[in-house]
Coordinates of C-alpha atoms in Angstrom, one line a residue:
Chain D
M1 CA 40.8 -1.0 -18.0
A2 CA 43.3 1.6 -18.3
R3 CA 46.0 -0.1 -20.2
A4 CA 48.4 2.0 -22.2
V5 CA 48.1 1.6 -25.9
T6 CA 49.6 3.0 -29.0
P7 CA 47.6 5.8 -30.6
R8 CA 47.7 3.5 -33.8
R9 CA 46.1 0.7 -32.2
K10 CA 43.6 3.0 -30.6
A11 CA 42.7 4.3 -33.9
L12 CA 42.2 0.9 -35.3
T13 CA 39.9 -0.4 -32.7
T14 CA 38.1 2.8 -32.7
A15 CA 37.5 2.4 -36.5
A16 CA 36.3 -1.2 -36.1
A17 CA 34.0 -0.3 -33.1
W18 CA 32.4 2.6 -34.9
T19 CA 32.0 0.3 -38.1
V20 CA 30.4 -2.3 -36.3
G21 CA 28.2 0.2 -34.1
V22 CA 26.9 2.0 -37.3
L23 CA 26.0 -1.4 -38.9
I24 CA 24.1 -2.6 -36.0
F25 CA 22.4 0.8 -35.8
F26 CA 21.7 1.1 -39.6
P27 CA 18.1 -0.4 -39.7
I28 CA 17.0 2.2 -37.2
L29 CA 18.9 5.2 -39.1
W30 CA 17.5 3.8 -42.4
I31 CA 13.7 4.1 -41.4
V32 CA 14.3 7.6 -40.0
I33 CA 15.7 8.6 -43.3
L34 CA 13.0 6.9 -45.2
S35 CA 10.3 8.4 -43.0
F36 CA 11.4 11.7 -44.5
K37 CA 10.9 10.8 -48.0
S38 CA 8.2 10.5 -50.3
E39 CA 6.5 7.1 -51.1
G40 CA 7.9 7.1 -54.5
D41 CA 11.4 7.9 -53.5
A42 CA 11.5 5.6 -50.4
I43 CA 11.6 2.3 -52.7
R44 CA 14.4 3.4 -54.9
T45 CA 18.0 2.3 -54.7
P46 CA 19.9 3.6 -51.3
I47 CA 21.8 6.1 -53.3
E48 CA 18.8 7.5 -55.1
V49 CA 16.9 7.6 -51.7
L50 CA 19.8 9.5 -50.1
T51 CA 19.9 12.2 -52.8
S52 CA 16.0 12.8 -53.0
A53 CA 14.2 15.5 -51.6
W54 CA 13.3 15.7 -48.0
T55 CA 9.5 15.8 -46.9
A56 CA 7.6 15.3 -43.7
E57 CA 4.3 14.6 -45.5
S58 CA 4.4 10.8 -44.3
Y59 CA 4.2 11.8 -40.5
A60 CA 0.9 13.8 -41.4
T61 CA -0.7 11.0 -43.5
V62 CA -0.2 8.4 -40.8
Q63 CA -1.9 10.6 -38.3
E64 CA -4.7 11.5 -40.8
R65 CA -5.4 8.0 -42.1
S66 CA -5.0 5.8 -39.1
D67 CA -5.4 8.1 -36.1
Y68 CA -1.9 7.3 -34.9
F69 CA -2.1 9.4 -31.8
K70 CA -4.9 7.2 -30.4
H71 CA -2.5 4.2 -30.5
F72 CA 0.2 6.3 -29.1
L73 CA -2.0 7.1 -26.2
N74 CA -3.1 3.5 -25.7
S75 CA 0.6 2.7 -25.5
V76 CA 1.4 5.5 -23.0
T77 CA -1.6 4.5 -20.8
I78 CA -0.9 0.8 -20.9
S79 CA 2.8 1.0 -20.1
V80 CA 2.8 3.8 -17.5
G81 CA -0.5 2.6 -16.0
S82 CA 0.7 -1.1 -15.7
T83 CA 4.1 0.2 -14.1
L84 CA 2.6 2.5 -11.7
L85 CA 0.0 0.0 -10.7
G86 CA 2.8 -2.4 -10.1
L87 CA 4.6 0.0 -8.0
V88 CA 1.8 0.2 -5.6
I89 CA 1.8 -3.4 -5.2
A90 CA 5.4 -3.9 -5.2
I91 CA 7.0 -1.2 -3.0
P92 CA 5.3 -2.5 0.2
A93 CA 6.3 -6.1 -0.7
A94 CA 9.8 -5.2 -1.4
W95 CA 10.1 -3.1 1.5
S96 CA 9.1 -5.7 3.8
M97 CA 11.4 -8.4 2.3
A98 CA 14.2 -6.0 2.4
F99 CA 13.9 -4.8 5.9
V100 CA 12.1 -7.5 7.8
P101 CA 13.4 -10.5 6.3
G102 CA 12.1 -13.8 7.6
R103 CA 13.3 -17.3 7.3
R104 CA 11.3 -17.6 4.0
T105 CA 12.0 -14.5 2.1
K106 CA 14.5 -16.0 -0.2
D107 CA 12.0 -18.5 -1.1
V108 CA 9.3 -16.1 -1.7
L109 CA 11.7 -14.0 -3.8
M110 CA 12.6 -17.1 -5.9
W111 CA 9.1 -18.1 -6.2
M112 CA 7.9 -14.8 -7.5
L113 CA 10.8 -14.9 -10.1
S114 CA 9.4 -18.4 -11.2
T115 CA 6.1 -17.0 -12.2
K116 CA 7.8 -14.9 -14.8
M117 CA 9.1 -18.2 -16.4
L118 CA 5.6 -19.3 -17.4
P119 CA 5.5 -19.2 -21.4
P120 CA 2.8 -16.8 -22.1
V121 CA 1.4 -19.1 -24.7
G122 CA 0.8 -21.6 -22.0
V123 CA -1.9 -19.5 -20.5
L124 CA -3.1 -17.8 -23.7
V125 CA -6.3 -19.8 -23.9
P126 CA -7.6 -19.3 -20.4
F127 CA -6.7 -15.5 -20.5
Y128 CA -8.3 -15.1 -23.9
L129 CA -11.5 -16.9 -22.7
M130 CA -11.6 -14.9 -19.2
F131 CA -11.1 -11.7 -21.0
R132 CA -13.9 -12.5 -23.5
D133 CA -16.3 -13.5 -20.6
F134 CA -15.4 -10.4 -18.5
G135 CA -15.7 -8.1 -21.8
L136 CA -11.9 -7.2 -21.2
L137 CA -10.9 -8.1 -24.9
D138 CA -9.8 -4.9 -26.4
T139 CA -9.8 -2.8 -23.5
R140 CA -6.9 -0.8 -22.0
S141 CA -7.7 -1.8 -18.5
G142 CA -7.4 -5.5 -19.3
L143 CA -4.0 -5.0 -20.7
V144 CA -2.9 -2.7 -17.8
F145 CA -3.7 -5.6 -15.4
V146 CA -2.2 -8.3 -17.6
L147 CA 1.2 -6.3 -18.2
M148 CA 1.2 -5.2 -14.6
M149 CA 1.1 -9.1 -13.6
I150 CA 3.8 -9.8 -16.0
N151 CA 6.2 -7.2 -14.9
L152 CA 5.3 -7.5 -11.3
P153 CA 8.1 -10.0 -10.3
I154 CA 10.7 -7.8 -12.1
I155 CA 9.5 -4.6 -10.3
I156 CA 9.5 -6.4 -7.0
W157 CA 12.9 -7.8 -7.6
M158 CA 14.5 -4.7 -8.9
L159 CA 13.2 -2.7 -5.8
Y160 CA 14.3 -5.4 -3.4
T161 CA 17.9 -5.1 -4.7
Y162 CA 17.9 -1.2 -4.4
F163 CA 16.3 -1.2 -1.0
K164 CA 18.8 -3.9 0.2
E165 CA 21.5 -1.2 -0.4
I166 CA 19.9 1.3 1.9
P167 CA 21.5 0.8 5.4
A168 CA 19.0 -0.5 7.9
E169 CA 20.7 1.5 10.5
I170 CA 19.2 4.7 9.1
L171 CA 15.7 3.5 9.3
E172 CA 16.4 2.2 12.8
A173 CA 17.7 5.7 13.8
A174 CA 14.5 7.2 12.6
R175 CA 12.4 4.8 14.5
M176 CA 14.3 5.6 17.7
D177 CA 13.5 9.2 17.0
G178 CA 9.8 8.4 17.2
A179 CA 9.0 7.7 13.5
G180 CA 6.0 5.6 13.1
L181 CA 6.0 2.9 10.2
R182 CA 4.2 5.5 8.1
E183 CA 6.8 8.2 8.5
E184 CA 9.4 5.8 8.1
I185 CA 8.4 4.7 4.7
L186 CA 7.1 8.3 3.6
Y187 CA 10.0 10.5 4.9
V188 CA 13.0 8.4 5.3
L189 CA 12.9 5.3 3.0
T190 CA 11.2 6.9 -0.1
P191 CA 13.7 9.9 -0.7
M192 CA 16.6 7.6 -0.5
A193 CA 15.0 5.0 -2.6
V194 CA 13.8 7.4 -5.2
P195 CA 16.8 6.7 -7.7
G196 CA 16.1 3.0 -7.5
I197 CA 12.5 3.5 -8.1
A198 CA 12.9 5.9 -11.0
S199 CA 15.1 3.2 -12.7
T200 CA 12.6 0.6 -12.0
V201 CA 9.8 2.5 -13.5
L202 CA 11.9 3.4 -16.6
L203 CA 12.9 -0.2 -17.4
N204 CA 9.2 -1.4 -16.7
I205 CA 7.8 1.2 -19.2
I206 CA 10.2 0.1 -21.7
L207 CA 9.2 -3.6 -21.2
A208 CA 5.5 -2.9 -21.2
W209 CA 5.8 -0.4 -24.2
N210 CA 7.5 -3.3 -26.3
E211 CA 5.5 -6.3 -25.1
A212 CA 4.2 -7.9 -28.4
F213 CA 2.4 -11.1 -27.3
W214 CA -0.5 -10.1 -25.0
T215 CA -0.9 -6.8 -26.7
L216 CA -1.3 -8.6 -30.1
N217 CA -3.6 -11.3 -28.9
L218 CA -5.9 -9.3 -26.6
T219 CA -6.6 -6.2 -28.5
A220 CA -8.4 -5.1 -31.7
A221 CA -8.9 -1.7 -33.1
K222 CA -10.0 0.2 -30.0
A223 CA -7.3 -0.5 -27.4
A224 CA -4.4 -1.4 -29.7
P225 CA -1.0 0.2 -28.4
L226 CA 1.7 0.9 -31.0
T227 CA 3.0 -2.9 -31.0
A228 CA -0.4 -3.8 -32.6
F229 CA -0.8 -0.7 -34.7
I230 CA 2.5 -1.3 -36.5
A231 CA 1.6 -5.2 -37.0
S232 CA -1.3 -4.0 -39.1
Y233 CA 1.4 -2.9 -41.7
S234 CA 2.4 -6.5 -42.1
S235 CA -0.3 -6.6 -44.9
P236 CA 0.4 -5.0 -48.2
E237 CA 0.2 -1.7 -46.7
G238 CA 3.8 -2.5 -45.5
L239 CA 4.7 -1.7 -49.0
F240 CA 4.3 1.9 -48.2
Y241 CA 7.8 2.3 -47.0
A242 CA 7.7 6.0 -46.0
K243 CA 4.5 5.7 -43.8
L244 CA 5.6 2.4 -42.3
S245 CA 8.9 4.2 -41.5
A246 CA 7.1 7.3 -40.3
A247 CA 4.9 5.3 -38.0
S248 CA 7.8 3.1 -36.7
T249 CA 9.8 6.1 -36.0
M250 CA 7.4 7.6 -33.9
A251 CA 6.6 4.2 -32.2
I252 CA 10.3 3.7 -31.2
A253 CA 11.7 7.1 -30.6
P254 CA 10.5 7.8 -27.2
I255 CA 11.5 4.4 -25.9
L256 CA 14.8 4.6 -27.6
I257 CA 15.7 7.7 -25.6
M258 CA 14.5 6.2 -22.5
G259 CA 16.2 3.2 -23.1
W260 CA 19.7 5.0 -23.4
F261 CA 19.1 6.4 -20.0
S262 CA 18.6 3.1 -18.5
Q263 CA 21.4 1.0 -19.8
K264 CA 22.6 0.1 -16.3
Q265 CA 19.5 -0.8 -15.0
L266 CA 18.5 -2.9 -17.7
V267 CA 21.6 -5.2 -16.7
R268 CA 20.3 -5.2 -13.1
G269 CA 16.5 -5.6 -13.9
L270 CA 16.8 -8.4 -16.7
T271 CA 19.5 -10.7 -15.1
F272 CA 17.6 -10.4 -11.6
G273 CA 21.0 -9.2 -9.9
A274 CA 22.8 -12.2 -11.4
V275 CA 25.2 -9.9 -13.2
K276 CA 26.2 -6.8 -11.6
Chain K
M1 CA 15.8 -5.5 14.9
A2 CA 12.5 -6.6 13.7
T3 CA 9.8 -6.0 16.4
K4 CA 6.5 -8.3 16.3
A5 CA 4.6 -5.4 15.3
S6 CA 6.8 -4.8 12.3
R7 CA 6.7 -8.4 11.4
S8 CA 2.9 -8.6 11.1
A9 CA 2.9 -5.2 9.2
A10 CA 5.5 -6.8 6.9
R11 CA 3.4 -9.8 6.3
L12 CA 0.4 -7.5 5.5
M13 CA 2.4 -5.4 3.0
I14 CA 3.6 -8.4 1.0
S15 CA 0.2 -10.2 1.0
P16 CA -1.2 -8.4 -1.8
A17 CA 1.8 -9.2 -4.2
V18 CA 1.8 -12.9 -2.9
I19 CA -2.0 -13.3 -3.5
L20 CA -2.0 -11.6 -6.8
L21 CA 1.0 -13.6 -8.1
L22 CA -0.5 -17.0 -6.7
G23 CA -3.7 -16.4 -8.3
W24 CA -1.9 -15.4 -11.7
M25 CA 0.0 -18.6 -11.4
I26 CA -2.6 -21.0 -10.3
V27 CA -5.9 -20.1 -12.0
P28 CA -4.9 -19.9 -15.6
L29 CA -2.6 -22.9 -15.0
A30 CA -5.3 -25.0 -13.8
M31 CA -7.7 -23.9 -16.6
T32 CA -5.0 -24.9 -19.2
L33 CA -4.6 -28.0 -17.7
Y34 CA -8.3 -28.8 -17.3
F35 CA -9.1 -27.5 -20.9
S36 CA -6.2 -29.8 -22.1
F37 CA -8.5 -32.8 -21.3
L38 CA -11.6 -31.6 -22.9
R39 CA -12.8 -31.8 -26.4
Y40 CA -13.5 -28.1 -26.6
N41 CA -14.0 -26.0 -29.6
L42 CA -15.1 -22.4 -29.6
L43 CA -17.2 -22.9 -32.9
M44 CA -19.2 -25.5 -31.1
P45 CA -20.1 -24.1 -27.8
G46 CA -21.8 -26.5 -25.3
M47 CA -20.3 -29.5 -26.8
E48 CA -17.4 -29.7 -24.3
E49 CA -16.7 -33.3 -23.3
W50 CA -13.9 -35.2 -21.4
T51 CA -11.7 -36.9 -23.7
G52 CA -8.8 -37.9 -21.5
L53 CA -5.4 -37.7 -23.3
T54 CA -6.9 -37.5 -26.6
N55 CA -5.6 -33.9 -27.3
Y56 CA -2.1 -34.7 -26.1
R57 CA -2.2 -37.7 -28.5
F58 CA -3.3 -35.5 -31.5
F59 CA -1.0 -32.8 -30.5
L60 CA 1.9 -34.9 -30.0
T61 CA 1.5 -36.9 -33.1
D62 CA 0.9 -34.0 -35.3
P63 CA 3.7 -33.8 -37.9
A64 CA 3.2 -30.0 -37.4
F65 CA 4.2 -30.5 -33.7
F66 CA 7.6 -32.0 -34.7
D67 CA 8.1 -29.1 -37.2
A68 CA 7.4 -26.7 -34.6
I69 CA 9.7 -28.4 -32.0
W70 CA 12.5 -28.6 -34.4
N71 CA 12.1 -25.0 -35.6
T72 CA 11.9 -23.9 -32.0
L73 CA 15.1 -25.6 -31.2
L74 CA 16.7 -24.2 -34.4
L75 CA 15.6 -20.7 -33.5
V76 CA 16.7 -20.6 -29.9
G77 CA 19.8 -22.4 -31.0
G78 CA 20.6 -20.3 -33.8
V79 CA 20.0 -17.1 -32.0
L80 CA 22.0 -18.1 -29.2
L81 CA 24.9 -18.9 -31.2
I82 CA 24.8 -15.7 -33.0
T83 CA 24.1 -13.5 -30.0
V84 CA 26.6 -15.2 -27.6
T85 CA 29.6 -15.3 -30.0
G86 CA 28.9 -11.9 -31.5
G87 CA 28.3 -10.5 -27.8
I88 CA 31.6 -11.7 -26.8
L89 CA 33.5 -10.4 -29.7
L90 CA 31.6 -7.0 -29.4
A91 CA 32.1 -6.8 -25.6
L92 CA 35.9 -7.4 -26.2
L93 CA 36.1 -4.6 -28.8
L94 CA 33.9 -2.0 -26.8
D95 CA 36.2 -2.8 -23.8
Q96 CA 39.2 -1.6 -25.5
P97 CA 40.2 2.1 -25.2
I98 CA 38.4 3.8 -28.2
W99 CA 37.4 7.2 -29.0
G100 CA 33.5 7.8 -28.4
Q101 CA 33.1 4.8 -26.5
G102 CA 29.9 6.2 -25.0
V103 CA 28.3 6.7 -28.3
V104 CA 29.2 3.3 -30.1
R105 CA 27.7 1.8 -26.9
I106 CA 24.4 3.6 -27.5
L107 CA 24.4 2.6 -31.2
V108 CA 24.9 -1.2 -30.2
I109 CA 22.3 -1.3 -27.7
A110 CA 19.7 0.6 -29.6
P111 CA 18.0 -2.5 -31.3
F112 CA 17.0 -4.0 -28.0
F113 CA 14.6 -1.1 -27.5
V114 CA 12.9 -1.4 -30.8
M115 CA 9.7 -3.1 -30.4
P116 CA 9.5 -6.6 -32.1
T117 CA 6.8 -5.6 -34.7
V118 CA 8.9 -2.8 -36.0
S119 CA 12.0 -4.6 -36.2
A120 CA 10.4 -7.5 -37.9
L121 CA 8.7 -5.3 -40.4
V122 CA 11.7 -3.1 -41.0
W123 CA 13.9 -6.1 -41.8
K124 CA 11.0 -7.8 -43.8
N125 CA 10.2 -4.7 -46.0
M126 CA 13.1 -2.5 -46.1
F127 CA 15.9 -5.1 -46.3
M128 CA 14.6 -8.5 -47.3
N129 CA 12.1 -7.6 -49.9
P130 CA 12.9 -9.2 -53.1
V131 CA 11.9 -6.1 -55.2
N132 CA 12.6 -3.0 -53.1
G133 CA 14.8 -4.2 -50.3
I134 CA 18.2 -2.9 -49.8
F135 CA 19.5 -6.5 -50.2
A136 CA 17.7 -6.7 -53.5
H137 CA 19.2 -3.3 -54.6
I138 CA 22.7 -4.4 -53.8
A139 CA 22.2 -7.8 -55.4
K140 CA 21.0 -6.0 -58.6
A141 CA 23.9 -3.5 -58.4
L142 CA 26.3 -6.5 -58.5
G143 CA 24.5 -8.1 -61.3
L144 CA 23.1 -10.9 -59.0
Q145 CA 19.5 -12.3 -58.9
P146 CA 17.7 -10.9 -55.9
Y147 CA 17.0 -13.5 -53.2
D148 CA 13.5 -13.8 -51.5
F149 CA 14.6 -14.2 -48.0
L150 CA 11.2 -14.8 -46.4
S151 CA 10.2 -17.4 -48.7
Q152 CA 13.1 -19.1 -49.6
A153 CA 14.8 -19.2 -46.1
P154 CA 12.0 -18.0 -43.8
L155 CA 13.5 -19.6 -40.5
A156 CA 16.9 -18.4 -41.2
S157 CA 15.7 -14.8 -41.9
I158 CA 13.7 -15.0 -38.6
I159 CA 16.7 -16.2 -36.7
W160 CA 18.6 -13.2 -38.2
I161 CA 16.0 -10.7 -37.2
V162 CA 15.8 -11.9 -33.7
S163 CA 19.5 -12.0 -33.4
W164 CA 19.7 -8.4 -34.3
Q165 CA 17.2 -7.6 -31.5
W166 CA 19.0 -9.8 -28.8
L167 CA 22.8 -9.1 -29.8
P168 CA 22.6 -5.8 -27.7
F169 CA 21.4 -7.7 -24.7
A170 CA 24.1 -10.1 -24.6
T171 CA 26.7 -7.5 -25.6
L172 CA 25.5 -5.2 -22.6
I173 CA 25.5 -7.9 -20.0
L174 CA 29.0 -9.5 -21.3
L175 CA 30.6 -6.0 -21.3
T176 CA 29.3 -5.4 -17.6
A177 CA 31.0 -8.8 -16.6
L178 CA 34.2 -8.0 -18.5
Q179 CA 34.6 -4.6 -16.9
S180 CA 34.6 -6.3 -13.5
L181 CA 37.6 -8.3 -14.7
D182 CA 40.9 -7.5 -12.7
S183 CA 43.2 -6.0 -15.3
E184 CA 46.2 -6.9 -13.1
Q185 CA 45.6 -10.5 -13.8
L186 CA 45.7 -9.8 -17.5
E187 CA 48.9 -7.6 -17.1
A188 CA 50.6 -10.4 -15.2
A189 CA 49.8 -12.8 -17.8
E190 CA 51.0 -10.5 -20.5
M191 CA 54.2 -9.9 -18.8
D192 CA 54.7 -13.7 -18.5
G193 CA 54.4 -13.9 -22.3
A194 CA 51.1 -15.3 -22.5
P195 CA 49.7 -14.6 -26.2
P196 CA 46.4 -12.9 -26.6
L197 CA 44.5 -15.8 -27.6
K198 CA 45.8 -17.8 -24.4
R199 CA 44.9 -14.8 -22.3
F200 CA 41.5 -14.8 -23.6
W201 CA 41.0 -18.7 -23.2
F202 CA 42.5 -19.0 -19.8
I203 CA 41.5 -15.8 -18.2
V204 CA 38.7 -13.8 -19.8
L205 CA 36.6 -16.5 -20.9
P206 CA 36.5 -18.3 -17.4
H207 CA 35.8 -15.0 -15.9
L208 CA 32.8 -14.6 -18.5
A209 CA 31.5 -18.1 -18.0
R210 CA 28.8 -17.1 -15.4
A211 CA 27.6 -14.1 -17.5
I212 CA 27.5 -16.4 -20.5
T213 CA 25.3 -18.9 -18.6
V214 CA 23.0 -16.2 -17.3
V215 CA 22.6 -14.9 -21.0
I216 CA 22.0 -18.2 -22.4
L217 CA 19.3 -18.9 -19.8
I218 CA 17.4 -15.6 -19.9
Q219 CA 17.5 -15.4 -23.7
T220 CA 16.2 -19.1 -23.8
I221 CA 13.3 -18.1 -21.7
F222 CA 12.3 -15.3 -24.1
L223 CA 13.3 -16.9 -27.3
L224 CA 11.0 -19.9 -26.4
S225 CA 8.2 -17.4 -26.7
V226 CA 9.2 -15.6 -29.9
F227 CA 5.7 -14.7 -31.5
A228 CA 5.5 -11.3 -33.1
E229 CA 8.3 -11.6 -35.3
I230 CA 6.8 -14.6 -36.9
L231 CA 3.3 -13.3 -37.0
V232 CA 4.3 -10.2 -39.1
T233 CA 6.7 -11.7 -41.4
T234 CA 5.8 -15.4 -42.5
N235 CA 2.7 -16.2 -40.5
G236 CA 4.6 -19.5 -39.8
G237 CA 5.0 -20.3 -43.4
P238 CA 5.5 -21.5 -46.1
G239 CA 3.7 -24.7 -44.6
T240 CA 5.1 -24.9 -41.3
A241 CA 8.6 -23.8 -42.2
S242 CA 8.9 -21.1 -39.7
T243 CA 6.1 -22.1 -37.2
N244 CA 7.6 -22.5 -33.6
L245 CA 5.8 -24.0 -30.7
T246 CA 4.3 -20.7 -29.5
Y247 CA 3.0 -20.0 -32.9
L248 CA 1.5 -23.4 -33.4
I249 CA -0.4 -23.2 -30.3
Y250 CA -1.6 -19.6 -31.3
V251 CA -2.9 -21.1 -34.6
Q252 CA -4.5 -24.1 -33.1
S253 CA -6.4 -22.0 -30.2
L254 CA -7.2 -18.6 -31.7
L255 CA -7.3 -19.3 -35.4
Q256 CA -8.8 -22.8 -35.4
F257 CA -10.6 -22.4 -32.1
D258 CA -9.5 -25.6 -30.8
V259 CA -9.2 -24.8 -27.1
G260 CA -8.6 -28.4 -26.0
G261 CA -5.6 -28.9 -28.5
G262 CA -4.4 -25.5 -27.8
S263 CA -4.3 -26.2 -24.1
A264 CA -2.5 -29.4 -24.6
G265 CA 0.1 -27.7 -26.5
G266 CA 0.2 -25.0 -23.9
V267 CA 1.1 -27.6 -21.1
V268 CA 3.8 -28.9 -23.4
A269 CA 5.3 -25.4 -23.8
I270 CA 5.2 -25.0 -19.9
V271 CA 7.1 -28.3 -19.1
L272 CA 9.8 -27.3 -21.9
A273 CA 10.2 -23.8 -20.5
N274 CA 10.3 -25.2 -17.0
I275 CA 13.3 -27.4 -17.8
V276 CA 15.3 -24.2 -18.7
A277 CA 14.0 -22.3 -15.7
I278 CA 15.0 -24.9 -13.1
F279 CA 18.7 -24.2 -14.2
L280 CA 18.2 -20.4 -14.2
M281 CA 16.6 -20.4 -10.9
R282 CA 19.4 -22.4 -9.3
M283 CA 22.0 -19.9 -10.6
I284 CA 20.0 -16.8 -9.4
G285 CA 19.5 -18.6 -6.1
K286 CA 23.1 -19.1 -5.6
N287 CA 23.7 -15.5 -6.4
L288 CA 21.4 -14.4 -3.7
D289 CA 23.2 -16.4 -0.9
A290 CA 26.6 -14.8 -2.0

């Protein structure tokens, strides 16, 4: 809204907005600060913390003691793997619903969405038992599959809304020029859909990275991603503030940066197009 | 435009997704439903037997169940109240012309990207801890007795933590909706002498109604399943003071190995979530037609 306002009013609203913004962001800022302090300094009063010496020793200790990098790789494998696997299944499905809609397309879309409404705890027991029986407990492949299925409706739905925006005439023109179905998808649709696909990938990696129900319940030491690794600090170990902070900072930094780039897609992906 | 060939190709391309989701939905659901009628404990393998509705009777008459339902309602209701009110206020603030709007937006949105286990542990240790937390330091500086948030007010503390995570979501959605408001309408009202509160009540709020509903419904779906925040802070305690339905079922099935009872609880959770889901689906469906 481009309304003319007095500079004084703008200064006041700016001050208010920045105050609120910094307050909301403060817990994140604080763990970043604590992560660069020694264990002894990290538990002091805020002013003493700020004036104490800076050190990066906690980062080294976290890696050394708990093999942080392994859990980081687990997180990467699980979130990227589940998203890419989801894409392979979702792109053809979204393509066909967007460009060859039938009478029941809308019902199919709505039904797919409805599978997302199932509370995970309602199917915790069967999954736990199936995972146990198939030897999938505490494996990355098991989690890749589960997270892929959880996010599949969102992936399909997002791709569908992006594909919908591509004018069908362009595809038709390509067909007229003798392009087969394969060429049509590969050389005409895909290049135009890349931005949409990229946003979908981004948002779903974020969602999978932060997923904390299945990752906590289906993993132990071996396949645990960062969500589960951090949860191990809930014991008295959590009182080692500097180490907890260092581990947390490393766990959230990559996703925070990705998240800032995907603000707009977030609205679209999480409201299923109900708010644009 | 669609030829017969492309129709059958389309059907072929959609089938993997449909088959997978169908299996995903039906197989575990059927298993949960089946287990819920069995006496089935993982510590006593081979002793499974049909018990009819016994599990439901036990689960639904367990005092912990009522605590859990009550806590779930408080948790969902409390977080919704905080995030929706806070979200509206924040969206209104961020919609004003301010310097550095982009940066403030980034700061406000950030908590949404923090994984639940991190945000819960950070609040628990660095802020709410009665000895070394920031709140304790502040209390001591003011000469007050530090307050042990997680044992004195466990549910309220968890509501606070979860609200911090979801406030960005509500703000972002409401801000997006606010930016689509026609400013001419507001200007006209302003010229007609409508005071700010009236303009908000009669123009802005009705315009936001739809987005608010969406925020409430989507958050409810996720908030019914809050789990990690409870697991790493209070473990549902003291007693059942901060146990929600999701956590209760987790305790029953994976800590007490009572598959039958846990499954009965799971069925109850599914029924509750579906009541919300029906309203949400109806709203999204309406938008699909538009």
